[in-house]
Coordinates of C-alpha atoms and ligand atoms in Angstrom, one line a residue:
M1 CA 39.6 -78.6 109.2
R2 CA 39.8 -81.2 111.8
A3 CA 38.2 -84.5 110.9
T4 CA 35.8 -86.0 113.5
P5 CA 37.1 -89.4 114.7
V6 CA 35.1 -92.5 113.7
Y7 CA 33.0 -93.2 116.8
L8 CA 33.5 -96.8 118.0
D9 CA 32.6 -96.3 121.6
Y10 CA 28.9 -97.0 121.7
A11 CA 29.3 -99.3 124.7
A12 CA 30.4 -96.2 126.7
T13 CA 27.5 -94.1 125.5
T14 CA 25.3 -93.4 122.4
P15 CA 24.2 -90.2 120.8
V16 CA 20.6 -89.2 121.5
D17 CA 18.3 -90.1 118.6
P18 CA 16.8 -87.0 116.9
L19 CA 13.3 -88.2 117.6
V20 CA 14.2 -88.5 121.3
A21 CA 15.7 -85.0 121.4
Q22 CA 12.5 -83.7 119.7
A23 CA 10.3 -85.3 122.4
M24 CA 12.5 -84.1 125.2
S25 CA 12.5 -80.5 124.0
E26 CA 8.7 -80.5 124.1
C27 CA 8.9 -80.9 127.9
L28 CA 11.3 -78.1 128.8
S29 CA 10.1 -74.6 128.2
A30 CA 7.0 -72.5 128.9
D31 CA 5.2 -73.5 125.8
G32 CA 5.7 -77.2 126.5
D33 CA 4.9 -79.8 129.2
F34 CA 7.3 -78.4 131.8
A35 CA 5.1 -78.4 134.9
N36 CA 5.7 -80.6 137.9
P37 CA 3.9 -83.9 137.3
A38 CA 3.0 -84.0 141.0
S39 CA 1.0 -80.8 140.6
S40 CA -2.3 -82.5 140.2
T41 CA -4.1 -79.2 141.1
H42 CA -3.7 -77.8 137.6
Q43 CA -4.0 -78.9 134.0
L44 CA -0.3 -78.3 133.2
G45 CA 0.7 -80.7 136.0
R46 CA -1.7 -83.3 134.8
R47 CA -0.4 -83.0 131.3
A48 CA 3.1 -83.6 132.5
Q49 CA 1.8 -86.5 134.5
A50 CA 0.2 -88.0 131.4
R51 CA 3.5 -87.7 129.5
I52 CA 5.2 -89.5 132.3
E53 CA 2.8 -92.4 132.4
R54 CA 3.1 -92.9 128.7
A55 CA 6.9 -92.9 129.1
R56 CA 6.6 -95.5 131.9
D57 CA 4.5 -97.7 129.6
E58 CA 7.1 -97.4 126.8
V59 CA 10.0 -98.2 129.1
A60 CA 8.1 -101.2 130.7
A61 CA 7.2 -102.5 127.2
L62 CA 10.9 -102.8 126.3
I63 CA 11.4 -105.5 128.9
G64 CA 7.9 -107.0 129.1
A65 CA 7.2 -105.5 132.5
E66 CA 4.2 -103.8 134.1
A67 CA 4.4 -100.0 134.3
A68 CA 4.1 -100.2 138.1
E69 CA 7.3 -102.3 138.1
I70 CA 9.4 -99.6 136.7
I71 CA 11.3 -97.3 139.1
F72 CA 13.0 -94.4 137.4
T73 CA 16.5 -93.6 138.6
S74 CA 19.4 -91.4 137.3
G75 CA 20.9 -94.4 135.4
A76 CA 22.2 -97.9 135.8
T77 CA 24.7 -96.9 138.5
E78 CA 21.9 -95.7 140.8
S79 CA 19.7 -98.7 139.8
N80 CA 22.5 -101.1 140.8
N81 CA 23.1 -99.2 144.1
L82 CA 19.3 -99.3 144.9
A83 CA 19.0 -103.0 144.2
I84 CA 22.1 -104.1 146.1
L85 CA 22.0 -101.8 149.1
G86 CA 18.2 -101.9 149.2
V87 CA 18.0 -105.7 149.2
A88 CA 20.9 -106.1 151.6
R89 CA 19.3 -103.7 154.2
A90 CA 15.7 -105.0 153.8
N91 CA 16.9 -108.6 154.3
A92 CA 19.6 -108.3 156.9
H93 CA 17.6 -110.3 159.4
R94 CA 17.5 -113.3 157.0
G95 CA 21.1 -113.3 156.0
R96 CA 24.1 -111.1 155.1
H97 CA 25.7 -112.9 152.2
I98 CA 25.7 -111.7 148.6
V99 CA 27.1 -113.4 145.5
T100 CA 28.4 -111.4 142.5
S101 CA 31.4 -111.8 140.1
R102 CA 34.8 -110.3 139.5
I103 CA 33.7 -109.0 136.0
E104 CA 30.8 -106.8 137.1
H105 CA 30.7 -103.1 136.4
R106 CA 32.1 -100.8 139.2
A107 CA 28.5 -99.8 139.9
V108 CA 27.9 -103.3 141.2
L109 CA 31.4 -103.9 142.8
D110 CA 31.6 -100.7 144.7
P111 CA 28.2 -101.0 146.5
C112 CA 29.2 -104.6 147.3
R113 CA 32.6 -103.4 148.8
H114 CA 30.7 -100.9 150.7
L115 CA 28.4 -103.6 152.2
E116 CA 31.5 -105.6 153.2
K117 CA 32.6 -102.6 155.3
E118 CA 29.2 -102.8 157.0
G119 CA 29.7 -106.4 157.9
Y120 CA 28.2 -108.2 155.0
A121 CA 30.0 -111.1 153.3
V122 CA 30.4 -111.0 149.5
T123 CA 31.5 -113.9 147.2
Y124 CA 33.1 -112.8 143.9
L125 CA 32.8 -115.5 141.3
T126 CA 35.6 -115.9 138.8
P127 CA 34.7 -116.4 135.1
D128 CA 36.2 -119.1 132.9
R129 CA 38.7 -118.0 130.3
A130 CA 35.9 -117.2 127.9
G131 CA 34.4 -114.7 130.4
R132 CA 31.5 -116.9 131.4
I133 CA 30.2 -117.6 134.9
A134 CA 29.2 -121.3 135.2
P135 CA 25.8 -121.9 136.8
E136 CA 27.6 -124.6 138.8
A137 CA 30.0 -122.0 140.3
L138 CA 27.0 -120.0 141.4
A139 CA 25.3 -123.0 142.9
A140 CA 28.5 -123.8 144.9
A141 CA 28.8 -120.3 146.2
I142 CA 25.3 -120.0 147.6
R143 CA 25.1 -120.4 151.3
A144 CA 22.3 -120.7 153.9
D145 CA 22.6 -116.9 154.6
T146 CA 22.7 -115.8 150.9
V147 CA 20.0 -113.2 150.3
L148 CA 21.0 -111.7 146.9
V149 CA 22.8 -112.7 143.7
S150 CA 23.9 -109.9 141.4
L151 CA 25.2 -111.0 138.0
M152 CA 25.3 -108.9 134.8
Q153 CA 23.6 -110.0 131.6
V154 CA 26.1 -108.7 129.1
N155 CA 29.6 -107.7 130.1
N156 CA 30.5 -104.2 129.0
E157 CA 34.1 -105.0 128.1
T158 CA 33.8 -108.3 126.3
G159 CA 30.2 -108.4 125.2
V160 CA 29.8 -111.9 126.6
V161 CA 26.2 -112.8 127.4
A162 CA 25.5 -114.6 130.7
D163 CA 23.0 -117.4 131.2
I164 CA 20.6 -115.4 133.4
A165 CA 17.9 -118.0 133.0
A166 CA 20.0 -120.7 134.6
F167 CA 21.1 -118.3 137.4
G168 CA 17.4 -117.4 137.9
A169 CA 16.3 -121.0 138.2
L170 CA 19.0 -121.7 140.8
C171 CA 18.0 -118.7 142.9
A172 CA 14.3 -119.3 142.6
E173 CA 14.7 -122.9 143.9
R174 CA 16.4 -121.5 147.0
G175 CA 14.3 -118.4 147.6
I176 CA 17.2 -116.0 146.8
L177 CA 16.7 -112.7 145.0
L178 CA 18.4 -112.2 141.7
H179 CA 19.5 -108.8 140.3
T180 CA 21.0 -108.3 136.9
D181 CA 22.7 -105.3 135.4
A182 CA 21.3 -105.2 131.9
A183 CA 22.8 -101.8 130.9
Q184 CA 24.5 -103.5 127.9
S185 CA 21.6 -105.7 126.8
A186 CA 18.5 -103.6 127.2
G187 CA 17.5 -102.3 123.7
K188 CA 20.0 -104.6 122.0
F189 CA 18.1 -107.9 122.0
A190 CA 14.6 -108.9 123.1
L191 CA 14.3 -108.9 126.9
D192 CA 11.2 -110.2 128.5
V193 CA 11.0 -110.4 132.3
R194 CA 7.9 -112.6 132.0
A195 CA 10.2 -115.3 130.8
L196 CA 13.4 -114.2 132.5
P197 CA 13.4 -115.2 136.2
V198 CA 14.9 -112.1 137.7
D199 CA 13.6 -110.0 140.6
F200 CA 15.5 -106.8 139.7
L201 CA 17.0 -105.5 136.5
S202 CA 19.0 -102.3 135.9
F203 CA 19.1 -100.4 132.6
T204 CA 19.9 -97.0 131.4
A205 CA 18.8 -94.6 128.6
H206 CA 22.1 -93.4 127.3
K207 CA 23.2 -96.8 126.2
L208 CA 20.2 -97.1 123.9
Y209 CA 20.2 -93.6 122.2
G210 CA 18.4 -91.9 125.0
P211 CA 19.7 -89.1 127.3
K212 CA 22.2 -89.4 130.0
G213 CA 21.0 -89.1 133.6
I214 CA 18.0 -91.3 133.4
G215 CA 17.6 -95.1 133.9
A216 CA 15.3 -97.6 135.5
L217 CA 15.2 -100.4 138.0
Y218 CA 12.7 -103.1 137.2
V219 CA 11.3 -104.3 140.5
R220 CA 9.2 -107.5 140.1
A221 CA 5.8 -106.9 141.9
E222 CA 6.2 -109.9 144.2
S223 CA 9.7 -108.7 145.2
R224 CA 8.9 -105.1 146.0
A225 CA 8.5 -105.9 149.8
R226 CA 12.1 -107.2 149.9
L227 CA 13.6 -103.9 148.8
S228 CA 14.2 -100.8 151.0
P229 CA 14.8 -97.3 149.7
V230 CA 18.2 -95.8 150.1
T231 CA 17.1 -92.2 149.7
F232 CA 14.2 -90.4 151.4
G233 CA 12.0 -87.5 150.4
G234 CA 8.7 -86.9 148.7
G235 CA 7.6 -90.5 148.2
Q236 CA 7.8 -90.6 144.4
E237 CA 8.4 -93.9 142.5
R238 CA 6.6 -95.9 145.2
G239 CA 8.8 -94.4 147.8
L240 CA 11.9 -96.1 146.4
R241 CA 13.3 -93.1 144.6
P242 CA 11.9 -89.8 145.7
G243 CA 12.4 -86.5 144.0
T244 CA 10.6 -84.4 141.4
L245 CA 10.3 -86.5 138.3
P246 CA 12.4 -85.2 135.3
T247 CA 9.6 -85.2 132.7
H248 CA 11.9 -84.5 129.7
Q249 CA 14.4 -87.3 130.7
M250 CA 11.6 -89.8 131.2
V251 CA 9.9 -88.9 127.9
G252 CA 13.2 -89.2 126.1
F253 CA 13.9 -92.6 127.7
G254 CA 10.4 -93.7 126.6
V255 CA 10.8 -92.7 123.0
A256 CA 14.3 -94.3 122.9
C257 CA 12.8 -97.6 124.3
T258 CA 10.1 -97.6 121.6
L259 CA 12.6 -97.0 118.9
A260 CA 14.8 -99.8 120.2
R261 CA 11.9 -102.2 120.4
T262 CA 10.5 -101.5 117.0
R263 CA 13.7 -101.4 115.1
T264 CA 14.5 -104.5 113.0
G265 CA 17.6 -106.0 111.5
E266 CA 20.1 -104.1 113.6
P267 CA 21.7 -107.0 115.4
E268 CA 22.3 -108.8 112.1
R269 CA 23.8 -105.7 110.5
L270 CA 26.1 -105.1 113.5
A271 CA 27.1 -108.8 113.6
R272 CA 28.1 -108.5 109.9
L273 CA 30.2 -105.4 110.6
R274 CA 31.7 -106.9 113.7
D275 CA 32.8 -110.0 111.8
R276 CA 34.3 -107.8 109.1
L277 CA 36.2 -105.9 111.7
W278 CA 37.5 -109.0 113.4
S279 CA 38.5 -110.7 110.2
G280 CA 40.5 -107.5 109.3
L281 CA 42.2 -107.2 112.6
S282 CA 43.0 -110.9 113.1
R283 CA 45.0 -110.8 109.9
L284 CA 47.6 -108.8 111.7
G285 CA 48.6 -111.9 113.7
G286 CA 49.3 -112.0 117.4
V287 CA 45.8 -110.8 118.0
H288 CA 43.5 -112.3 120.6
L289 CA 39.7 -112.0 120.9
N290 CA 38.6 -111.6 124.5
G291 CA 35.5 -113.5 125.6
D292 CA 33.5 -116.4 124.3
E293 CA 33.2 -116.5 120.5
A294 CA 29.6 -117.6 120.3
M295 CA 27.9 -116.2 123.4
R296 CA 28.3 -112.5 122.7
I297 CA 26.3 -109.5 121.6
P298 CA 27.1 -108.3 118.1
D299 CA 28.2 -104.8 118.9
I300 CA 31.3 -105.2 121.2
L301 CA 34.7 -106.5 120.1
S302 CA 37.5 -106.7 122.6
V303 CA 40.9 -107.4 121.1
S304 CA 44.4 -107.8 122.6
F305 CA 47.5 -107.2 120.6
E306 CA 50.8 -108.9 121.2
G307 CA 54.0 -106.9 121.1
V308 CA 52.6 -103.4 121.5
E309 CA 52.2 -101.1 124.5
G310 CA 48.6 -100.0 125.0
E311 CA 49.1 -96.3 125.7
S312 CA 51.2 -95.9 122.5
L313 CA 48.6 -97.9 120.5
V314 CA 45.7 -95.6 121.5
T315 CA 47.7 -92.4 121.3
G316 CA 48.5 -93.1 117.7
L317 CA 44.8 -93.9 116.8
T318 CA 43.7 -90.3 116.7
E319 CA 41.2 -90.9 113.9
L320 CA 39.2 -93.5 116.1
A321 CA 37.2 -92.9 119.2
L322 CA 37.4 -96.2 121.1
A323 CA 38.2 -97.6 124.6
T324 CA 41.1 -99.5 126.0
G325 CA 40.2 -102.2 128.5
S326 CA 37.5 -100.5 130.5
A327 CA 36.5 -96.9 129.7
C328 CA 35.6 -96.4 133.4
S329 CA 38.9 -97.5 134.8
S330 CA 41.3 -96.6 132.0
A331 CA 42.0 -93.2 133.5
S332 CA 43.9 -95.0 136.2
G333 CA 46.1 -96.7 133.6
D334 CA 45.8 -100.1 135.4
P335 CA 45.1 -103.1 133.2
S336 CA 41.4 -103.9 133.1
Y337 CA 40.3 -106.1 136.1
V338 CA 37.8 -107.8 133.8
L339 CA 40.4 -109.0 131.4
R340 CA 42.7 -110.0 134.3
A341 CA 39.8 -112.0 135.7
L342 CA 39.6 -113.9 132.3
G343 CA 43.2 -114.8 132.9
R344 CA 44.8 -112.4 130.4
S345 CA 48.4 -111.4 131.3
S346 CA 48.7 -107.9 132.4
H347 CA 50.6 -107.1 129.2
L348 CA 47.8 -108.4 127.0
A349 CA 45.1 -106.8 129.1
Q350 CA 46.9 -103.5 128.8
S351 CA 47.3 -103.7 125.1
T352 CA 43.6 -104.2 124.5
L353 CA 41.1 -102.2 122.4
R354 CA 37.4 -102.3 122.9
L355 CA 35.6 -101.4 119.7
S356 CA 31.9 -101.0 120.0
L357 CA 29.6 -100.4 117.1
G358 CA 26.2 -98.8 116.8
R359 CA 23.5 -97.3 114.6
G360 CA 25.9 -94.8 113.0
T361 CA 28.6 -97.4 112.1
A362 CA 29.0 -98.0 108.4
D363 CA 31.2 -100.3 106.3
A364 CA 33.6 -97.5 105.6
D365 CA 34.1 -96.9 109.3
I366 CA 35.1 -100.5 109.8
D367 CA 37.5 -100.3 106.9
Q368 CA 39.1 -97.2 108.3
A369 CA 39.4 -98.8 111.7
I370 CA 41.1 -101.9 110.3
L371 CA 43.6 -99.7 108.4
A372 CA 44.3 -97.4 111.3
V373 CA 44.8 -100.2 113.8
G374 CA 46.8 -102.2 111.4
R375 CA 49.1 -99.2 110.7
E376 CA 49.7 -98.4 114.4
V377 CA 50.2 -102.0 115.4
S378 CA 52.7 -102.6 112.6
R379 CA 54.5 -99.3 113.3
L380 CA 54.9 -100.2 117.0
R381 CA 55.8 -103.8 116.4
A382 CA 58.4 -102.8 113.9
I383 CA 60.5 -101.2 116.7
H384 CA 60.0 -104.1 119.1
P385 CA 61.7 -107.4 118.2
G386 CA 58.7 -109.6 119.3
A387 CA 57.3 -112.6 117.6
F388 CA 55.1 -110.4 115.4
S389 CA 57.2 -107.7 113.8
T390 CA 54.9 -107.3 110.8
K391 CA 56.6 -105.9 107.8
I392 CA 55.2 -102.6 106.5
A393 CA 56.0 -100.1 103.9
P394 CA 58.1 -97.3 105.5
D395 CA 55.9 -94.4 104.6
S396 CA 52.7 -96.1 105.9
C397 CA 54.1 -95.3 109.3
K398 CA 54.2 -91.6 109.0
T399 CA 50.8 -90.6 107.7
S400 CA 47.4 -89.8 109.1
T401 CA 47.9 -88.1 112.4
D402 CA 48.9 -84.6 111.2
S403 CA 45.3 -83.5 110.7
D404 CA 43.9 -84.5 114.0
P405 CA 45.8 -83.4 117.1
I406 CA 42.9 -84.0 119.5
E407 CA 44.3 -86.9 121.5
F408 CA 47.8 -85.7 121.0
D409 CA 47.0 -82.6 123.0
I410 CA 48.0 -84.5 126.1
L411 CA 51.5 -84.8 124.8
S412 CA 53.9 -82.0 124.5
P413 CA 54.5 -80.8 120.9
M414 CA 58.1 -82.3 121.0
V415 CA 56.9 -85.7 122.2
R416 CA 54.1 -85.6 119.8
R417 CA 56.4 -85.1 116.8
L418 CA 59.0 -87.6 117.9
F419 CA 56.3 -90.2 118.7
R420 CA 54.7 -89.7 115.3
E421 CA 57.9 -89.9 113.3
L422 CA 60.1 -92.1 115.5
P423 CA 63.4 -91.0 113.9
G424 CA 66.2 -93.4 114.6
A425 CA 64.0 -96.4 115.1
G426 CA 65.6 -99.5 113.8
T427 CA 68.6 -101.8 114.2
L428 CA 72.3 -101.8 113.2
E429 CA 73.8 -104.9 111.6
D430 CA 76.3 -106.9 113.6
T431 CA 79.5 -105.5 112.4
P432 CA 82.7 -104.7 114.3
G433 CA 82.2 -101.6 116.4
V434 CA 78.5 -102.2 116.9
V435 CA 77.3 -102.4 120.5
R436 CA 73.9 -102.8 122.1
G437 CA 72.6 -102.0 125.5
E438 CA 69.2 -102.8 126.8
A439 CA 67.0 -102.5 129.9
G440 CA 63.5 -103.1 131.1
D441 CA 61.2 -106.0 130.7
A442 CA 58.7 -106.5 127.9
D443 CA 56.3 -108.3 130.3
Q444 CA 56.2 -105.0 132.3
E445 CA 55.3 -103.0 129.1
L446 CA 58.7 -101.3 129.2
W447 CA 61.8 -102.5 127.3
V448 CA 64.4 -100.4 125.4
R449 CA 67.5 -101.1 123.4
F450 CA 70.2 -98.8 121.9
H451 CA 72.3 -99.9 118.9
L452 CA 75.5 -97.8 118.5
R453 CA 78.3 -98.1 115.9
I454 CA 81.5 -96.7 117.4
E455 CA 84.7 -96.1 115.5
G456 CA 87.7 -94.3 116.6
G457 CA 86.0 -93.2 119.8
I458 CA 83.2 -91.5 117.9
V459 CA 79.6 -92.6 117.8
R460 CA 79.1 -93.0 114.0
D461 CA 75.5 -94.2 114.0
A462 CA 72.7 -94.9 116.4
R463 CA 69.4 -96.7 116.3
F464 CA 66.8 -97.9 118.9
Q465 CA 64.1 -100.5 119.5
A466 CA 61.5 -100.2 122.2
L467 CA 58.3 -101.3 123.7
G468 CA 56.8 -98.5 125.8
C469 CA 54.6 -95.4 126.2
P470 CA 54.8 -92.5 123.8
H471 CA 57.0 -90.6 126.2
T472 CA 59.5 -93.4 126.4
L473 CA 59.6 -93.8 122.6
A474 CA 60.0 -90.1 122.1
V475 CA 63.0 -89.9 124.5
M476 CA 64.6 -92.9 122.9
A477 CA 64.2 -91.2 119.5
W478 CA 65.6 -87.9 120.8
L479 CA 68.6 -89.5 122.5
T480 CA 69.3 -91.6 119.4
G481 CA 69.4 -88.4 117.4
Q482 CA 71.9 -86.8 119.8
L483 CA 74.5 -89.5 119.6
P484 CA 76.0 -89.6 116.1
G485 CA 79.2 -87.6 115.8
R486 CA 79.7 -87.4 119.5
A487 CA 83.0 -88.5 121.1
L488 CA 82.8 -91.1 123.8
A489 CA 85.4 -89.3 125.8
G490 CA 83.5 -87.1 128.3
L491 CA 80.3 -87.9 126.6
S492 CA 77.3 -86.7 128.6
L493 CA 73.8 -86.5 127.5
G494 CA 72.5 -85.3 130.9
E495 CA 70.1 -86.8 133.3
P496 CA 66.5 -88.2 132.9
A497 CA 65.2 -85.1 134.7
E498 CA 66.8 -82.9 132.1
W499 CA 65.5 -84.9 129.2
A500 CA 62.0 -84.7 130.7
K501 CA 62.4 -81.0 130.9
A502 CA 63.7 -80.6 127.4
L503 CA 60.9 -82.7 125.8
G504 CA 58.0 -81.8 128.1
V505 CA 57.6 -85.2 129.6
P506 CA 55.5 -85.1 132.8
I507 CA 57.4 -85.8 136.0
E508 CA 55.3 -88.9 136.8
K509 CA 57.0 -90.6 133.8
L510 CA 60.5 -90.1 135.1
G511 CA 60.7 -93.7 136.3
R512 CA 60.4 -94.9 132.7
L513 CA 63.3 -92.6 131.7
L514 CA 65.5 -94.2 134.3
V515 CA 65.2 -97.4 132.3
V516 CA 66.2 -95.5 129.2
E517 CA 69.3 -94.2 131.1
D518 CA 70.2 -97.8 132.1
A519 CA 70.1 -98.9 128.5
L520 CA 72.2 -96.0 127.4
H521 CA 74.8 -96.7 130.1
A522 CA 74.8 -100.3 129.2
S523 CA 75.5 -99.6 125.6
L524 CA 78.2 -97.1 126.3
M525 CA 79.9 -99.4 128.8
L526 CA 80.0 -102.2 126.2
S527 CA 81.9 -100.1 123.7
P528 CA 85.0 -101.9 122.5
P529 CA 87.9 -100.9 124.7
S530 CA 90.1 -100.1 121.7
S531 CA 87.8 -97.3 120.7
V532 CA 87.3 -95.8 124.1
E533 CA 89.4 -92.9 125.0
W534 CA 88.3 -92.0 128.6
Ligands
LIG1 C1 27.2 -98.0 131.4 C2 27.0 -99.1 132.4 C3 26.7 -98.8 133.7 C4 26.5 -97.4 134.2 O1 25.3 -96.8 133.7 P1 25.0 -95.3 134.0 O2 23.7 -95.1 133.4 O3 26.1 -94.5 133.3 O4 25.1 -95.1 135.4 C5 26.5 -99.9 134.6 N1 26.7 -101.1 134.2 C6 27.0 -101.4 132.9 C7 27.2 -102.9 132.5 C8 27.2 -100.4 132.0 O5 27.7 -100.8 130.8

């Protein structure tokens, strides 16, 4: 039996609440409210329409809006696009300057980049080291031709909460429209657009236990005239978002909003779990919390670990489902642009875990996460002579992953085994005959060192240390295992391309193996002349 990983990725998406699923299923099939809500000629259409209006009321109530101010979209990405492109186009005659920040979601940054290609100017504000945008920085960036400010309410990587009220006051004084991406705040704390001075607000169902594929853009009644549609069709959603309304999605979104609005005690519960998680992780030492300590939502914890390589860290954490840096950009393997904007080194940004908690998270999950992260961080630090080589019991390194090969599926069986066991990891004491050769740079997340004991021209013992990806560590372990008993004379362990083939390392990783080869050559070259018989 394969254990399901502990889910700690609620900031990426949430499971649909059973009550939401129930309501949605009542709107799909022939015996339910499946008809087109625009079909006012028959009773079935009118019933679907009534369902939709109720859903609109429920969604509006979550943020204190009027029902008429809710425009249904496919999610926060589309809401952000509609707000940014729609305001820019409707107001091009007034000005063509937009202010946003470097820590926005891609769904804000990419439409802004697109507008730059169309001749608009965009200012990207930089946060302070705590991930906050100072209202003064916004004030300084506003120009005479600024028409829109778009700043998120809660950052999806760090959980830091922005001072939207202060931004709104600045914009209102100057007659500039304010949009906020509230995908990470809606449903998590009380939001009231009657008190919050924003013109447009994006949110999405799947971050609050509703279905994927449905979201909303709040459009303040007085600001409607300053927004143009970006798609054209049947005139639905006040002409701003045409297309047949997806009754089941809207109904599910409505129920999810009501559940979020009426639930009590959840922020306190999550804050307690988050604090327990942080206190457990910080005990490892060399651990950094990303983002302001006080101004944050309770469900997101972003932590950077010194002395470990990020890909190796997550690869070993098969019993946890979590994100590294940004879930959206982690496929690229680049360090998170958000953490870089906070001033984190690319090494720390790259060795970051984002743990996000939710309704299903229990104390036992937190304890399991602390144990698993502690085990992997210690295991990886033990083979890298950084400032934080935590001492651990040898057998605590070699447990846990056997039962759950899900994440390891991306590694070949050979790499998987070597990475899990790391045979040959360690050091050799400084005695005559011991040589070391190293290559790479820990700041570039790749550093390796061989230790060889050579006597009478024979390699008697070999060990390695390393900071690198699972493939690099596996190749180091494998080569280390090949060395003992071999004569230096005529010694050949082949080429990186052959190693990659033997172990099933993808060809893109070959560059890393060249560093391994350099270290191997360096150690062999350093062998004491007396013992070399070329
Ligand atoms: C998840 C998220 C989005 C994207 O929402 P979708 O509904 O998936 O399009 C946008 N912004 C933030 C801050 C998010 O967390």
